[in-house]
C-alpha cells in the first residue's frame, strides 16, 4: 500500500500525481517546473483559472487540475511550507499538505496517488523531519479511509530515497 521509489514523478503511473507548487499556482522550478513541462499548457491554464477565482492556494491546502499529457488522471497542486526553523507551524502545514491532497484525491475517485518530497527542495524543509511527517500523515489518513490502493513516495534524490526506505523499514 505504501511504496517508495527513486525516480521522476512525471513518469509515474498513478491516478493522481501531486505537485509541490507555490501559492500563486502559476508554476516554478523543481518538481513544479517538471510537471508543467511534461504535462503541457492545459495544466497551467486550469491553475490560472483557479488562481483567479480563489486568489491562489495557501500553504497546507490543495487544488486539482487535469494532468494534461502526463500518465495520470489528475494533478493535485499542494503548497508546502517554507522552512523558517520550525517555529512557524511548518510541521502542521506540511502534514496538512499531505492530508488535504489525500482527501481531494479520494473525493475525485482516485485509487492510486504519487507524492514528491514536498518542501524538501527550494523550500528547505529538513528531509528526515519531512519524511517522518509525510509518512505519519499518510498512515493517519489510512486509518479512517480505505479507498486508496496505493500511495507512492517518489524520491528524486538518493538522500530522500534512503531516508524513506529507512523510515518505512523501521516501522515494519
Ligand atoms: N520528480 C520527483 N521529485 C522531484 C522532481 C521530479 N521530476 N524534481 C524535483 N523533485 P522542489 P519545494 C524533488 O524544490 O521544496 C517550485 O519552484 C526535489 O528533489 O520542487 O516544495 C515551486 O513553484 C525535492 O526533494 O519543491 C515552489 O516555488 C522535492 O521534489 C517551490 O519550488 C521538492 O523540491 C516549492 O519548493
mmCIF file of C-alpha atoms and ligand atoms in Angstrom:
data_model
loop_
_atom_site.group_PDB
_atom_site.id
_atom_site.type_symbol
_atom_site.label_atom_id
_atom_site.label_comp_id
_atom_site.label_asym_id
_atom_site.label_seq_id
_atom_site.Cartn_x
_atom_site.Cartn_y
_atom_site.Cartn_z
ATOM 1 C CA UNK A 1 0.000 0.000 0.000
ATOM 2 C CA UNK A 2 2.800 2.428 0.898
ATOM 3 C CA UNK A 3 5.578 2.357 -1.655
ATOM 4 C CA UNK A 4 8.860 4.231 -2.081
ATOM 5 C CA UNK A 5 10.600 4.663 -5.427
ATOM 6 C CA UNK A 6 13.574 6.612 -6.690
ATOM 7 C CA UNK A 7 12.660 8.465 -9.859
ATOM 8 C CA UNK A 8 10.871 11.210 -11.740
ATOM 9 C CA UNK A 9 7.245 11.753 -10.747
ATOM 10 C CA UNK A 10 6.309 12.897 -14.256
ATOM 11 C CA UNK A 11 6.926 9.308 -15.382
ATOM 12 C CA UNK A 12 5.000 7.705 -12.551
ATOM 13 C CA UNK A 13 1.770 5.924 -13.368
ATOM 14 C CA UNK A 14 -0.859 6.797 -10.791
ATOM 15 C CA UNK A 15 -4.392 8.208 -10.899
ATOM 16 C CA UNK A 16 -3.090 11.338 -9.197
ATOM 17 C CA UNK A 17 0.323 12.878 -9.091
ATOM 18 C CA UNK A 18 0.907 15.599 -6.546
ATOM 19 C CA UNK A 19 2.771 18.794 -7.350
ATOM 20 C CA UNK A 20 4.793 20.780 -4.794
ATOM 21 C CA UNK A 21 3.534 24.133 -6.039
ATOM 22 C CA UNK A 22 3.714 27.662 -4.651
ATOM 23 C CA UNK A 23 0.827 29.866 -3.513
ATOM 24 C CA UNK A 24 0.429 31.561 -6.894
ATOM 25 C CA UNK A 25 -0.190 28.186 -8.611
ATOM 26 C CA UNK A 26 1.459 29.724 -11.655
ATOM 27 C CA UNK A 27 4.439 27.391 -11.915
ATOM 28 C CA UNK A 28 8.037 27.467 -10.788
ATOM 29 C CA UNK A 29 11.171 25.337 -10.757
ATOM 30 C CA UNK A 30 11.866 21.902 -9.280
ATOM 31 C CA UNK A 31 9.104 19.329 -9.475
ATOM 32 C CA UNK A 32 6.586 22.086 -10.318
ATOM 33 C CA UNK A 33 8.550 23.048 -13.425
ATOM 34 C CA UNK A 34 8.985 19.403 -14.417
ATOM 35 C CA UNK A 35 5.246 18.663 -14.115
ATOM 36 C CA UNK A 36 4.203 21.673 -16.195
ATOM 37 C CA UNK A 37 6.890 20.948 -18.767
ATOM 38 C CA UNK A 38 5.902 17.301 -19.160
ATOM 39 C CA UNK A 39 2.138 17.796 -18.812
ATOM 40 C CA UNK A 40 1.822 20.712 -21.223
ATOM 41 C CA UNK A 41 -0.091 24.020 -21.119
ATOM 42 C CA UNK A 42 -3.520 22.609 -20.185
ATOM 43 C CA UNK A 43 -2.388 22.294 -16.569
ATOM 44 C CA UNK A 44 -1.270 25.910 -16.269
ATOM 45 C CA UNK A 45 -4.473 27.075 -17.934
ATOM 46 C CA UNK A 46 -6.562 25.429 -15.210
ATOM 47 C CA UNK A 47 -4.210 26.641 -12.489
ATOM 48 C CA UNK A 48 -4.632 30.184 -13.749
ATOM 49 C CA UNK A 49 -8.425 29.899 -13.601
ATOM 50 C CA UNK A 50 -8.333 28.524 -10.066
ATOM 51 C CA UNK A 51 -5.880 31.207 -9.038
ATOM 52 C CA UNK A 52 -8.109 33.939 -10.448
ATOM 53 C CA UNK A 53 -11.235 32.591 -8.783
ATOM 54 C CA UNK A 54 -9.815 31.873 -5.329
ATOM 55 C CA UNK A 55 -6.688 34.019 -5.205
ATOM 56 C CA UNK A 56 -4.038 31.282 -5.255
ATOM 57 C CA UNK A 57 -3.628 28.496 -2.727
ATOM 58 C CA UNK A 58 -2.350 28.955 0.827
ATOM 59 C CA UNK A 59 0.279 26.636 2.354
ATOM 60 C CA UNK A 60 -1.238 23.365 3.563
ATOM 61 C CA UNK A 61 -4.084 23.398 1.055
ATOM 62 C CA UNK A 62 -4.572 21.682 -2.301
ATOM 63 C CA UNK A 63 -6.371 22.101 -5.641
ATOM 64 C CA UNK A 64 -6.937 19.685 -8.531
ATOM 65 C CA UNK A 65 -6.481 20.037 -12.293
ATOM 66 C CA UNK A 66 -6.171 17.914 -15.399
ATOM 67 C CA UNK A 67 -2.895 16.042 -15.802
ATOM 68 C CA UNK A 68 -2.588 17.155 -19.426
ATOM 69 C CA UNK A 69 -0.237 14.776 -21.250
ATOM 70 C CA UNK A 70 1.002 13.059 -18.099
ATOM 71 C CA UNK A 71 0.182 9.389 -17.494
ATOM 72 C CA UNK A 72 -2.188 10.328 -14.671
ATOM 73 C CA UNK A 73 -5.828 11.408 -14.474
ATOM 74 C CA UNK A 74 -5.226 14.455 -12.331
ATOM 75 C CA UNK A 75 -2.552 16.630 -10.844
ATOM 76 C CA UNK A 76 -3.164 17.826 -7.300
ATOM 77 C CA UNK A 77 -1.252 21.006 -6.575
ATOM 78 C CA UNK A 78 -0.450 21.497 -2.941
ATOM 79 C CA UNK A 79 1.690 24.135 -1.301
ATOM 80 C CA UNK A 80 4.160 23.088 1.351
ATOM 81 C CA UNK A 81 5.552 25.487 3.946
ATOM 82 C CA UNK A 82 8.817 27.369 3.527
ATOM 83 C CA UNK A 83 11.162 26.206 6.310
ATOM 84 C CA UNK A 84 11.897 29.048 8.745
ATOM 85 C CA UNK A 85 13.412 26.991 11.556
ATOM 86 C CA UNK A 86 10.316 25.141 12.736
ATOM 87 C CA UNK A 87 8.565 27.763 14.838
ATOM 88 C CA UNK A 88 6.120 28.942 12.202
ATOM 89 C CA UNK A 89 3.771 25.995 12.126
ATOM 90 C CA UNK A 90 5.831 24.308 9.396
ATOM 91 C CA UNK A 91 5.239 20.745 10.671
ATOM 92 C CA UNK A 92 1.460 21.129 10.784
ATOM 93 C CA UNK A 93 1.345 22.843 7.395
ATOM 94 C CA UNK A 94 3.376 20.052 5.814
ATOM 95 C CA UNK A 95 1.099 17.399 7.344
ATOM 96 C CA UNK A 96 -1.926 19.309 6.012
ATOM 97 C CA UNK A 97 -0.422 19.452 2.520
ATOM 98 C CA UNK A 98 -0.342 15.637 2.537
ATOM 99 C CA UNK A 99 -3.718 15.061 4.176
ATOM 100 C CA UNK A 100 -5.599 17.637 2.091
ATOM 101 C CA UNK A 101 -4.110 16.123 -1.085
ATOM 102 C CA UNK A 102 -5.257 12.667 0.002
ATOM 103 C CA UNK A 103 -8.777 13.938 0.755
ATOM 104 C CA UNK A 104 -9.038 15.651 -2.613
ATOM 105 C CA UNK A 105 -7.757 12.550 -4.427
ATOM 106 C CA UNK A 106 -10.358 10.317 -2.769
ATOM 107 C CA UNK A 107 -13.100 12.860 -3.446
ATOM 108 C CA UNK A 108 -12.223 12.584 -7.142
ATOM 109 C CA UNK A 109 -12.311 8.800 -7.193
ATOM 110 C CA UNK A 110 -8.565 8.112 -7.231
ATOM 111 C CA UNK A 111 -7.231 4.710 -6.167
ATOM 112 C CA UNK A 112 -3.530 5.477 -6.541
ATOM 113 C CA UNK A 113 -1.554 8.626 -5.751
ATOM 114 C CA UNK A 114 2.101 9.634 -6.046
ATOM 115 C CA UNK A 115 3.760 12.287 -3.865
ATOM 116 C CA UNK A 116 7.058 14.104 -4.321
ATOM 117 C CA UNK A 117 9.001 15.051 -1.176
ATOM 118 C CA UNK A 118 7.105 18.294 -0.633
ATOM 119 C CA UNK A 119 9.065 21.298 0.709
ATOM 120 C CA UNK A 120 12.415 19.476 0.775
ATOM 121 C CA UNK A 121 13.860 21.313 -2.240
ATOM 122 C CA UNK A 122 13.777 25.095 -2.642
ATOM 123 C CA UNK A 123 11.599 25.439 0.492
ATOM 124 C CA UNK A 124 14.392 23.979 2.635
ATOM 125 C CA UNK A 125 12.462 21.674 4.985
ATOM 126 C CA UNK A 126 14.863 19.200 6.675
ATOM 127 C CA UNK A 127 14.487 15.932 4.775
ATOM 128 C CA UNK A 128 14.366 13.481 7.680
ATOM 129 C CA UNK A 129 11.820 15.535 9.547
ATOM 130 C CA UNK A 130 9.703 15.970 6.393
ATOM 131 C CA UNK A 131 9.740 12.212 5.701
ATOM 132 C CA UNK A 132 8.501 11.391 9.223
ATOM 133 C CA UNK A 133 5.693 13.932 8.870
ATOM 134 C CA UNK A 134 4.721 12.681 5.400
ATOM 135 C CA UNK A 135 4.603 9.019 6.470
ATOM 136 C CA UNK A 136 2.681 9.813 9.649
ATOM 137 C CA UNK A 137 0.138 11.962 7.788
ATOM 138 C CA UNK A 138 -0.461 9.214 5.224
ATOM 139 C CA UNK A 139 -0.788 6.497 7.877
ATOM 140 C CA UNK A 140 -3.214 8.626 9.879
ATOM 141 C CA UNK A 141 -5.328 9.121 6.779
ATOM 142 C CA UNK A 142 -5.329 5.400 6.003
ATOM 143 C CA UNK A 143 -6.710 4.600 9.438
ATOM 144 C CA UNK A 144 -10.048 6.144 8.546
ATOM 145 C CA UNK A 145 -10.176 5.940 4.763
ATOM 146 C CA UNK A 146 -9.706 2.642 2.969
ATOM 147 C CA UNK A 147 -10.404 3.753 -0.585
ATOM 148 C CA UNK A 148 -6.825 4.165 -1.809
ATOM 149 C CA UNK A 149 -4.973 1.084 -3.076
ATOM 150 C CA UNK A 150 -1.512 2.574 -3.379
ATOM 151 C CA UNK A 151 0.368 5.613 -2.136
ATOM 152 C CA UNK A 152 3.758 6.116 -3.731
ATOM 153 C CA UNK A 153 6.504 8.375 -2.389
ATOM 154 C CA UNK A 154 8.563 9.317 -5.428
ATOM 155 C CA UNK A 155 12.011 10.403 -4.305
ATOM 156 C CA UNK A 156 14.097 12.263 -6.843
ATOM 157 C CA UNK A 157 17.323 12.351 -4.880
ATOM 158 C CA UNK A 158 19.141 9.439 -3.264
ATOM 159 C CA UNK A 159 19.224 11.087 0.124
ATOM 160 C CA UNK A 160 15.430 11.259 0.335
ATOM 161 C CA UNK A 161 15.143 7.744 -1.048
ATOM 162 C CA UNK A 162 17.430 6.362 1.645
ATOM 163 C CA UNK A 163 15.578 8.284 4.347
ATOM 164 C CA UNK A 164 12.188 6.940 3.235
ATOM 165 C CA UNK A 165 13.447 3.364 2.920
ATOM 166 C CA UNK A 166 14.878 3.578 6.410
ATOM 167 C CA UNK A 167 11.773 5.176 7.919
ATOM 168 C CA UNK A 168 9.393 2.639 6.433
ATOM 169 C CA UNK A 169 11.622 -0.305 7.303
ATOM 170 C CA UNK A 170 11.983 0.770 10.902
ATOM 171 C CA UNK A 171 8.201 0.872 11.273
ATOM 172 C CA UNK A 172 7.576 -2.618 9.911
HETATM 173 N N1 LIG B 1 10.106 14.159 -9.716
HETATM 174 C C1 LIG B 1 10.048 13.949 -8.382
HETATM 175 N N2 LIG B 1 10.606 14.776 -7.490
HETATM 176 C C2 LIG B 1 11.271 15.858 -7.966
HETATM 177 C C3 LIG B 1 11.377 16.153 -9.345
HETATM 178 C C4 LIG B 1 10.751 15.238 -10.245
HETATM 179 N N3 LIG B 1 10.779 15.409 -11.560
HETATM 180 N N4 LIG B 1 12.106 17.296 -9.485
HETATM 181 C C5 LIG B 1 12.461 17.678 -8.239
HETATM 182 N N5 LIG B 1 11.969 16.819 -7.327
HETATM 183 P P1 LIG B 1 11.004 21.470 -5.001
HETATM 184 P P2 LIG B 1 9.590 22.628 -2.700
HETATM 185 C C6 LIG B 1 12.090 16.811 -5.847
HETATM 186 O O1 LIG B 1 12.081 22.477 -4.919
HETATM 187 O O2 LIG B 1 10.782 22.470 -1.853
HETATM 188 C C7 LIG B 1 8.999 25.367 -7.001
HETATM 189 O O3 LIG B 1 9.664 26.368 -7.706
HETATM 190 C C8 LIG B 1 13.253 17.548 -5.215
HETATM 191 O O4 LIG B 1 14.422 16.744 -5.245
HETATM 192 O O5 LIG B 1 10.476 21.092 -6.338
HETATM 193 O O6 LIG B 1 8.254 22.198 -2.162
HETATM 194 C C9 LIG B 1 7.572 25.728 -6.651
HETATM 195 O O7 LIG B 1 6.968 26.535 -7.647
HETATM 196 C C10 LIG B 1 12.733 17.748 -3.795
HETATM 197 O O8 LIG B 1 13.036 16.611 -2.992
HETATM 198 O O9 LIG B 1 9.689 21.917 -4.139
HETATM 199 C C11 LIG B 1 7.737 26.467 -5.365
HETATM 200 O O10 LIG B 1 8.048 27.811 -5.569
HETATM 201 C C12 LIG B 1 11.230 17.827 -3.957
HETATM 202 O O11 LIG B 1 10.963 17.441 -5.316
HETATM 203 C C13 LIG B 1 8.884 25.758 -4.698
HETATM 204 O O12 LIG B 1 9.645 25.186 -5.761
HETATM 205 C C14 LIG B 1 10.650 19.193 -3.707
HETATM 206 O O13 LIG B 1 11.527 20.186 -4.234
HETATM 207 C C15 LIG B 1 8.430 24.652 -3.801
HETATM 208 O O14 LIG B 1 9.530 24.157 -3.100
#
